[in-house]
PDB file of C-alpha atoms in Angstrom:
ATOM      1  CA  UNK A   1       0.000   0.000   0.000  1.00 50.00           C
ATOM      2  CA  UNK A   2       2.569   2.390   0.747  1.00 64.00           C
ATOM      3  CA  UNK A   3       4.566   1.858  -2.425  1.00 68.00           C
ATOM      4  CA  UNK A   4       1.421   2.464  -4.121  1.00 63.00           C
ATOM      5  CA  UNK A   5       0.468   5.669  -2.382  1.00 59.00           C
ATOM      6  CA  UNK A   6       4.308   6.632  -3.334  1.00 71.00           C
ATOM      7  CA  UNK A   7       3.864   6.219  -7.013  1.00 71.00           C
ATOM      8  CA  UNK A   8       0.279   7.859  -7.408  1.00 73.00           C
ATOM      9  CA  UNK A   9       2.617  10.805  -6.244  1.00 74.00           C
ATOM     10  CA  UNK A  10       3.149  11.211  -9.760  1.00 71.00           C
ATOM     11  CA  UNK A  11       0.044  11.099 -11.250  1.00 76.00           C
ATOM     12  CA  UNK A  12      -2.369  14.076 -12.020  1.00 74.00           C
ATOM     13  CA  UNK A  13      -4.896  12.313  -9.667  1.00 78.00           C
ATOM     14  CA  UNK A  14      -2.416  13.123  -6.525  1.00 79.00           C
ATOM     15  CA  UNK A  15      -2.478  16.616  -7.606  1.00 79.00           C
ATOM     16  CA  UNK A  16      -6.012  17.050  -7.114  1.00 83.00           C
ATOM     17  CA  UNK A  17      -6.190  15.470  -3.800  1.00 83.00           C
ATOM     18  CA  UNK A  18      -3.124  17.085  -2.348  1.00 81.00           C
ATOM     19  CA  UNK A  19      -4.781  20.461  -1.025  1.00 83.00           C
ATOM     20  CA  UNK A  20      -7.638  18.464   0.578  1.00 88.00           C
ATOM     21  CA  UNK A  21      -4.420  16.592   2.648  1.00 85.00           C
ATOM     22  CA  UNK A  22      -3.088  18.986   3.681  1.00 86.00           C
ATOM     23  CA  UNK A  23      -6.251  20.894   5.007  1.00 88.00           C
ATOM     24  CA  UNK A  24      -6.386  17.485   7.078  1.00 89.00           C
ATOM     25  CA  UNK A  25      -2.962  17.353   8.110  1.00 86.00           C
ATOM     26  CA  UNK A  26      -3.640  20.854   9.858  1.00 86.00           C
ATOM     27  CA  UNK A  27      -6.411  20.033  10.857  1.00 88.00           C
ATOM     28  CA  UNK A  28      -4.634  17.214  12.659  1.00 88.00           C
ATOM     29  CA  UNK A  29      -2.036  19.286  13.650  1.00 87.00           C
ATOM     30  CA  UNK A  30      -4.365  22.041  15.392  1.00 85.00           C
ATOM     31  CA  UNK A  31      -5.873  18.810  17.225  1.00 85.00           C
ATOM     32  CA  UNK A  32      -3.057  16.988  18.831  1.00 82.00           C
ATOM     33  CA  UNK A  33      -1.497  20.764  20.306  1.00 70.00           C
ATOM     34  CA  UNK A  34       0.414  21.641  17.487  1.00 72.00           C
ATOM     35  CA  UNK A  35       2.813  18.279  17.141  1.00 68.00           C
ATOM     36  CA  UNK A  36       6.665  18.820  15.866  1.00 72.00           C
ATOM     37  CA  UNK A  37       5.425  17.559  12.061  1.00 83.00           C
ATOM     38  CA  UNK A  38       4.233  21.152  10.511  1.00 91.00           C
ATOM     39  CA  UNK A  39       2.101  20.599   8.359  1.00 91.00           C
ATOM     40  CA  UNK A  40       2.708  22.227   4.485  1.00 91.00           C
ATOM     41  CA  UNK A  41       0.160  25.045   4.917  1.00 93.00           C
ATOM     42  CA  UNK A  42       1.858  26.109   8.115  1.00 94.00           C
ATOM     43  CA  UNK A  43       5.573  26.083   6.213  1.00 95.00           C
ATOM     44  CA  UNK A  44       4.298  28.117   3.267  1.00 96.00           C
ATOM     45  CA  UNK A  45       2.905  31.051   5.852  1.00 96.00           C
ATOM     46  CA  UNK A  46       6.102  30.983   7.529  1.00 97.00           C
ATOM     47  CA  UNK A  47       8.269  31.619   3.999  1.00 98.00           C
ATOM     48  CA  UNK A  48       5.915  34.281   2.928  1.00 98.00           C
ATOM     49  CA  UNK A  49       5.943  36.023   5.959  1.00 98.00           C
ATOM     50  CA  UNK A  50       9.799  36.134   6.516  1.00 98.00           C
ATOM     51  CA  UNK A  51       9.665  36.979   2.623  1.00 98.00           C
ATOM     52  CA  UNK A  52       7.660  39.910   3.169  1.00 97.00           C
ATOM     53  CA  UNK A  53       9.138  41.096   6.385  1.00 96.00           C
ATOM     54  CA  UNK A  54      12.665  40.845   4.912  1.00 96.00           C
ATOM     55  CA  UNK A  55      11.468  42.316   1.745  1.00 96.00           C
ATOM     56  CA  UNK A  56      13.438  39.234  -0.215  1.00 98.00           C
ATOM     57  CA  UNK A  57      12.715  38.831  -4.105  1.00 97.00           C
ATOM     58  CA  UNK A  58      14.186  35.621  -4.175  1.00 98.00           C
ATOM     59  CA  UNK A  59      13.243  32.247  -3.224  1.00 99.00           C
ATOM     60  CA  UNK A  60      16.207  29.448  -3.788  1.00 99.00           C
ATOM     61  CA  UNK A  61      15.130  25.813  -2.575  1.00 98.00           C
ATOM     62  CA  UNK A  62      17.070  22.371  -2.180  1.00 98.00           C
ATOM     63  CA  UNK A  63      14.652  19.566  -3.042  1.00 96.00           C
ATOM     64  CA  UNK A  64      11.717  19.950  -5.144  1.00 96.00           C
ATOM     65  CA  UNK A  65      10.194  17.413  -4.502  1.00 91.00           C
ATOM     66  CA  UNK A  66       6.448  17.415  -5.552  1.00 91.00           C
ATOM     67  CA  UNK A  67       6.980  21.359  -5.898  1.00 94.00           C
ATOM     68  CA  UNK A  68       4.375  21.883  -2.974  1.00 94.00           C
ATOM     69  CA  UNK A  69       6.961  25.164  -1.957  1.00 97.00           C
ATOM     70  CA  UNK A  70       7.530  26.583  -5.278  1.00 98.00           C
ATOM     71  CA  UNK A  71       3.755  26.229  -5.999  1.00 96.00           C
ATOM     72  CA  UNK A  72       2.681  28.304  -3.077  1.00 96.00           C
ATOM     73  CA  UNK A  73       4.799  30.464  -3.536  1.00 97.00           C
ATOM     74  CA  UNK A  74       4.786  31.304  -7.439  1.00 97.00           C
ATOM     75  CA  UNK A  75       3.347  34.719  -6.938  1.00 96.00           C
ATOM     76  CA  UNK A  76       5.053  35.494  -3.945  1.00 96.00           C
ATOM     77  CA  UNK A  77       8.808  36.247  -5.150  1.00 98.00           C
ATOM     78  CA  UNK A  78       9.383  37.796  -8.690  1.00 97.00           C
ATOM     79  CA  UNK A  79      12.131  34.869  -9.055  1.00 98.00           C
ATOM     80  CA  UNK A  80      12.423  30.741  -7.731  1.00 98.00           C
ATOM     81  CA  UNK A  81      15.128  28.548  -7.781  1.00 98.00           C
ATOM     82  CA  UNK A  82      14.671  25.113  -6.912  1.00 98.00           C
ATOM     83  CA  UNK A  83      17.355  22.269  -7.270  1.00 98.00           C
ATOM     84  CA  UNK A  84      16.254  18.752  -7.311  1.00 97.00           C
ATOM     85  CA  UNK A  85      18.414  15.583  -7.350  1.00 96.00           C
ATOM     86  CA  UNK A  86      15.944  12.941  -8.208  1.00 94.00           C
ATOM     87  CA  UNK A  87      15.836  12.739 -12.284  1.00 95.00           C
ATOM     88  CA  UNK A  88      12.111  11.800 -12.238  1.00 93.00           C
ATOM     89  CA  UNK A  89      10.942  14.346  -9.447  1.00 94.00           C
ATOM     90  CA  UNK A  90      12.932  17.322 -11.385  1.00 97.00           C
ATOM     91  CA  UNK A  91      10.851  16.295 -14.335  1.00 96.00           C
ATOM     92  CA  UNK A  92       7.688  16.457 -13.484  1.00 94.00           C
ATOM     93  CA  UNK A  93       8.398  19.671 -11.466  1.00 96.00           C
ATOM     94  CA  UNK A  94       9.772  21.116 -14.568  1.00 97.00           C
ATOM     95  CA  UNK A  95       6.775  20.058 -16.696  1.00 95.00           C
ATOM     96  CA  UNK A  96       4.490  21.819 -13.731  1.00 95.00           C
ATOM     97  CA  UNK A  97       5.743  24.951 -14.009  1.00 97.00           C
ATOM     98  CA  UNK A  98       7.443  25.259 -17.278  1.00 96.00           C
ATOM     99  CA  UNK A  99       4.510  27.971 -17.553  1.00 96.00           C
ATOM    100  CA  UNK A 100       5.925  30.620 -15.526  1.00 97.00           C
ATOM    101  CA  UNK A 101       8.977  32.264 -16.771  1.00 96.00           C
ATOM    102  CA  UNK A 102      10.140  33.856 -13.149  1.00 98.00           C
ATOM    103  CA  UNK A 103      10.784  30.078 -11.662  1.00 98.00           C
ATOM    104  CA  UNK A 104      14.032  27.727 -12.930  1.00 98.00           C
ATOM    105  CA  UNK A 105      13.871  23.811 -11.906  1.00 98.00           C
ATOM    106  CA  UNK A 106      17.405  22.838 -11.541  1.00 98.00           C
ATOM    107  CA  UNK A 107      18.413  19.126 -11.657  1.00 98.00           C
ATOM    108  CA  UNK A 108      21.494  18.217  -9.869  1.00 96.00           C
ATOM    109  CA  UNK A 109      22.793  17.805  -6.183  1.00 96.00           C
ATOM    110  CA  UNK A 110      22.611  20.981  -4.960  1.00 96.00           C
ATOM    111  CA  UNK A 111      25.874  20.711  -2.640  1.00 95.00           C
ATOM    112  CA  UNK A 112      27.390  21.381  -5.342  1.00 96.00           C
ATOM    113  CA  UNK A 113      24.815  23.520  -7.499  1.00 96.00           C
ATOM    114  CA  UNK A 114      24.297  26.013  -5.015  1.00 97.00           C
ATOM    115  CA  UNK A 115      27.795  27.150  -4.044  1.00 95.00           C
ATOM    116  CA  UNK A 116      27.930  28.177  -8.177  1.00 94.00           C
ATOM    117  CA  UNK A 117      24.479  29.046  -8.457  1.00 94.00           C
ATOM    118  CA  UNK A 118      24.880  31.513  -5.783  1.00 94.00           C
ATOM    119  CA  UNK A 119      27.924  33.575  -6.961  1.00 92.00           C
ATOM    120  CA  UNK A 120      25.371  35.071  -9.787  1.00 91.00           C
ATOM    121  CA  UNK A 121      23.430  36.459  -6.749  1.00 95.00           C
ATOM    122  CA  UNK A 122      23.218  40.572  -6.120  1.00 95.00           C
ATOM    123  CA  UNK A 123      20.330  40.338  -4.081  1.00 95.00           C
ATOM    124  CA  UNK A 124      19.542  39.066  -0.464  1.00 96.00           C
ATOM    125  CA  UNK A 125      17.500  35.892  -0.662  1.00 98.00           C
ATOM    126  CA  UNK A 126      15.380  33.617   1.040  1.00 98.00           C
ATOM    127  CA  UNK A 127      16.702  29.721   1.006  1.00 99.00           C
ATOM    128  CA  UNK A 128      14.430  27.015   1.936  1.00 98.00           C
ATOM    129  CA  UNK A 129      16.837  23.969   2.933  1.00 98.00           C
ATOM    130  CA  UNK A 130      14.950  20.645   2.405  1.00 94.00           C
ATOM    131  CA  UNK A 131      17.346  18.712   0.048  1.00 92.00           C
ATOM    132  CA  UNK A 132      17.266  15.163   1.692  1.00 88.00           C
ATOM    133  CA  UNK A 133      16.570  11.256   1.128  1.00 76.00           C
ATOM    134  CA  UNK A 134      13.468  10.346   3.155  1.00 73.00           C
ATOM    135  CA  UNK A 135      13.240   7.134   1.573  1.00 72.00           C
ATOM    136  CA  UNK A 136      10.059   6.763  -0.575  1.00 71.00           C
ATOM    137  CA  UNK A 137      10.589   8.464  -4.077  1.00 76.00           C
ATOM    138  CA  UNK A 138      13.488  10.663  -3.247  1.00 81.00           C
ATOM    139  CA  UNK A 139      16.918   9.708  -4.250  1.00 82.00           C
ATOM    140  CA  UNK A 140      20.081   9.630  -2.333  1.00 82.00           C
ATOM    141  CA  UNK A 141      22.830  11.770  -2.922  1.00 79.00           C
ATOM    142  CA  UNK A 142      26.549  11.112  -1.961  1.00 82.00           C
ATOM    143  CA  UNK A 143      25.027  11.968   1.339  1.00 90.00           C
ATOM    144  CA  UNK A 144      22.027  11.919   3.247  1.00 92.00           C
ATOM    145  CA  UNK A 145      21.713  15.471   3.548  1.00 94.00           C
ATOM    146  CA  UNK A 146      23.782  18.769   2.056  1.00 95.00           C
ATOM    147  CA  UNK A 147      22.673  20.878   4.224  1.00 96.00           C
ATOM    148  CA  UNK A 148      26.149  21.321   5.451  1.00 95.00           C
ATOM    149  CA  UNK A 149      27.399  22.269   2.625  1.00 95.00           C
ATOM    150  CA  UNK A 150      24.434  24.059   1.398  1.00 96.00           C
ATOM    151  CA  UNK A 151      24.733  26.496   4.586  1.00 94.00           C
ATOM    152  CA  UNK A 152      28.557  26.901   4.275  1.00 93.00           C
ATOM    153  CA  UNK A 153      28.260  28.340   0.407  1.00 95.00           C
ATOM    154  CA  UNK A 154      25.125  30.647   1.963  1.00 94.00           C
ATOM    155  CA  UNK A 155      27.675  32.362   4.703  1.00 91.00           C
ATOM    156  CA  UNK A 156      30.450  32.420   2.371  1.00 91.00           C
ATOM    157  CA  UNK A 157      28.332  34.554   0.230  1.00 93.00           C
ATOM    158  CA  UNK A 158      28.908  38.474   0.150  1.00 91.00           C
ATOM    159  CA  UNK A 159      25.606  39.373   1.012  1.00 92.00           C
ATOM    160  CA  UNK A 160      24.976  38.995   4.204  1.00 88.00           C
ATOM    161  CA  UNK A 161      21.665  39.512   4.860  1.00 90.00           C
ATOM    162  CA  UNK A 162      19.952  36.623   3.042  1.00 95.00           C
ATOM    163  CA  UNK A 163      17.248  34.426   5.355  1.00 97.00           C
ATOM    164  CA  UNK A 164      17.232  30.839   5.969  1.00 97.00           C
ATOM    165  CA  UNK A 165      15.050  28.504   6.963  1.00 98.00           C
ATOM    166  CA  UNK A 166      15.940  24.762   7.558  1.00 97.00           C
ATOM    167  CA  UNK A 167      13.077  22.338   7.591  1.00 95.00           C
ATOM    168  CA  UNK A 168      13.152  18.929   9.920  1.00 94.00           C
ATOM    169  CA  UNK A 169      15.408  20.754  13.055  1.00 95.00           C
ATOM    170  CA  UNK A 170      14.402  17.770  14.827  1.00 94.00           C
ATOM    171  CA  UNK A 171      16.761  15.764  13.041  1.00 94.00           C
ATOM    172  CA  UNK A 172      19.685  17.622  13.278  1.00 95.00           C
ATOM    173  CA  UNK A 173      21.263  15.340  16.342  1.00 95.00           C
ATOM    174  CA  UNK A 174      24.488  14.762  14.647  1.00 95.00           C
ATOM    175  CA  UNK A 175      23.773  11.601  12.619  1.00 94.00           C
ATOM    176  CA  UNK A 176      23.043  10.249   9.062  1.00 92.00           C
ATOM    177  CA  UNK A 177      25.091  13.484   7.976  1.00 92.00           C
ATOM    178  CA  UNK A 178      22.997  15.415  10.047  1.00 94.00           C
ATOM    179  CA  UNK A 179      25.072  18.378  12.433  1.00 95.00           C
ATOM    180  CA  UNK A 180      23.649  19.444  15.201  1.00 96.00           C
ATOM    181  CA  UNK A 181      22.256  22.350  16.401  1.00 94.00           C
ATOM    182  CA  UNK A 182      24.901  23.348  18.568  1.00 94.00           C
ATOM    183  CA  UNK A 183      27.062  22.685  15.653  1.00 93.00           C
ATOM    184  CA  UNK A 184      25.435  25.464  13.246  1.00 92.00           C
ATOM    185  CA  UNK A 185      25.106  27.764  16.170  1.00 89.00           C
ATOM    186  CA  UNK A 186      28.729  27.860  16.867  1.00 88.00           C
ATOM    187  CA  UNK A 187      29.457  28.958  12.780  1.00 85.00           C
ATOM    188  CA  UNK A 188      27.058  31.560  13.061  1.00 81.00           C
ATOM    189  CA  UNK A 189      28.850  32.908  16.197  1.00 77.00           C
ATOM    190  CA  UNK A 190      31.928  33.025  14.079  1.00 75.00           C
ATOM    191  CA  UNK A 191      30.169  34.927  11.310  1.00 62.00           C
ATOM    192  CA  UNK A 192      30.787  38.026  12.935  1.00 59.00           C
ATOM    193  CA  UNK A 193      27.455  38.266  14.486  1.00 66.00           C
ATOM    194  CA  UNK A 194      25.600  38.745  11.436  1.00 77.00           C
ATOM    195  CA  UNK A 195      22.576  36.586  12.449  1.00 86.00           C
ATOM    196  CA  UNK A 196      20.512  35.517  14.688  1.00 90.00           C
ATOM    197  CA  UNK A 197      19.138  32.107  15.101  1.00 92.00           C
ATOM    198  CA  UNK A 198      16.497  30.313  16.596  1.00 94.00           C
ATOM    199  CA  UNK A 199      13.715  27.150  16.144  1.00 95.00           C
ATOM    200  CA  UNK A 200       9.874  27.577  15.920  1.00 94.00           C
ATOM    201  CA  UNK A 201       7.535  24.929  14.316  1.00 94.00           C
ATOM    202  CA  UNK A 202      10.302  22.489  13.845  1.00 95.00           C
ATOM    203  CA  UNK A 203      12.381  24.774  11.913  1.00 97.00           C
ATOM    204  CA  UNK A 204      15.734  26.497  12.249  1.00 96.00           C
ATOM    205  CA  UNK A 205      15.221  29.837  10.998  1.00 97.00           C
ATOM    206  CA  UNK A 206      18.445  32.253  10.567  1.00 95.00           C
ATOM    207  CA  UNK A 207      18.040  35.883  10.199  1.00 94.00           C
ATOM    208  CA  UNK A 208      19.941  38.853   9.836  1.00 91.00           C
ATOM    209  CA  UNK A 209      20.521  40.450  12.798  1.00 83.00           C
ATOM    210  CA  UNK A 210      20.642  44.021  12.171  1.00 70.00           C
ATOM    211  CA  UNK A 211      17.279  43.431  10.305  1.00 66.00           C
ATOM    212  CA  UNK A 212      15.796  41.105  13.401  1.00 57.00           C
ATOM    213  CA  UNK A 213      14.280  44.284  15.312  1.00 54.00           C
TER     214      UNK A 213
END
């Protein structure tokens, strides 16, 4: 059953029941006190409001995935990025959107995508960090996660303002390529105290901190 329910992740038909599951999913959510597993509706309000509080054009993701994230947010930013690994999942993200001209589906692993990707950058961005093998339909990369890497071509940048948000921050214990939270902490003390850092809703959100008041 559950490879099944994996696969009709493809189809058109999963498309038109996805919005009705995630209405139930926060519904569930709302019912059991607000559990660590937010729910997609509750993600996509968090992006758009750092987006608009930040004042951030862009939007650059790791892992597509269904393209639930660039979806909601096609008429939020006047630009997307997303980088997918997975051959077929890039595919049918790029045939979903190859409508709008302001959003690029990238195929690749975006450890090493993003650290090129991001020298063409003049603005300060929002990244959505969510590049990972959860079994299922996703693909494993050379690791489990980039995020590592992901975050250290973000800082290296020469903006330093952009936003981040990390999805998952409960399973950044230090395994399965995984750091830790204490871990990223202690590089963004050594970024000069350019931002701030903190978790809400199960995700590690990094902000500028002469923006953060």
């Amino acid at each position: 059953m559950n490879k099944f329910f994996e696969q009709l992740k493809y189809t058109f038909l999963y498309e038109l029941i996805y919005p009705i599951i995630q209405i139930l999913q926060t519904l569930d959510w709302f019912l059991k006190s607000k559990h660590k597993h937010t729910p997609q509706l509750i993600k996509q309000e968090i992006i758009k409001s750092h987006a608009k509080k930040y004042k951030l054009p862009i939007l650059i993701e790791t892992g597509t995935y269904l393209g639930t994230t660039v979806n909601a947010n096609k008429n939020i930013f006047s630009r997307i990025y997303s980088i997918e690994l997975d051959k077929k999942l890039y595919n049918r993200a790029k045939n979903k959107f190859k409508k709008f001209k302001n959003i690029e589906i990238i195929h690749g692993d975006s450890s090493v995508i993003l650290p090129k990707m991001i020298q063409k950058i003049t603005k300060p961005c929002l990244f959505w960090l969510d590049a990972h093998y959860s079994k299922g339909i996703t693909t494993k990369g050379a690791k489990e996660t980039p995020v590592w890497e992901e975050l250290a071509s973000i800082l290296r940048h020469k903006i330093k303002h952009h936003v981040i948000l990390i999805d998952d921050a409960d399973t950044f214990i230090g395994k399965n390529d995984y750091p830790t939270i204490g871990k990223i902490k202690k590089v963004m003390l050594k970024e000069n105290n350019y931002y701030n850092i903190e978790i809400n809703y199960n995700i590690i959100i990094i902000t500028p901190r002469h923006l953060s008041k």
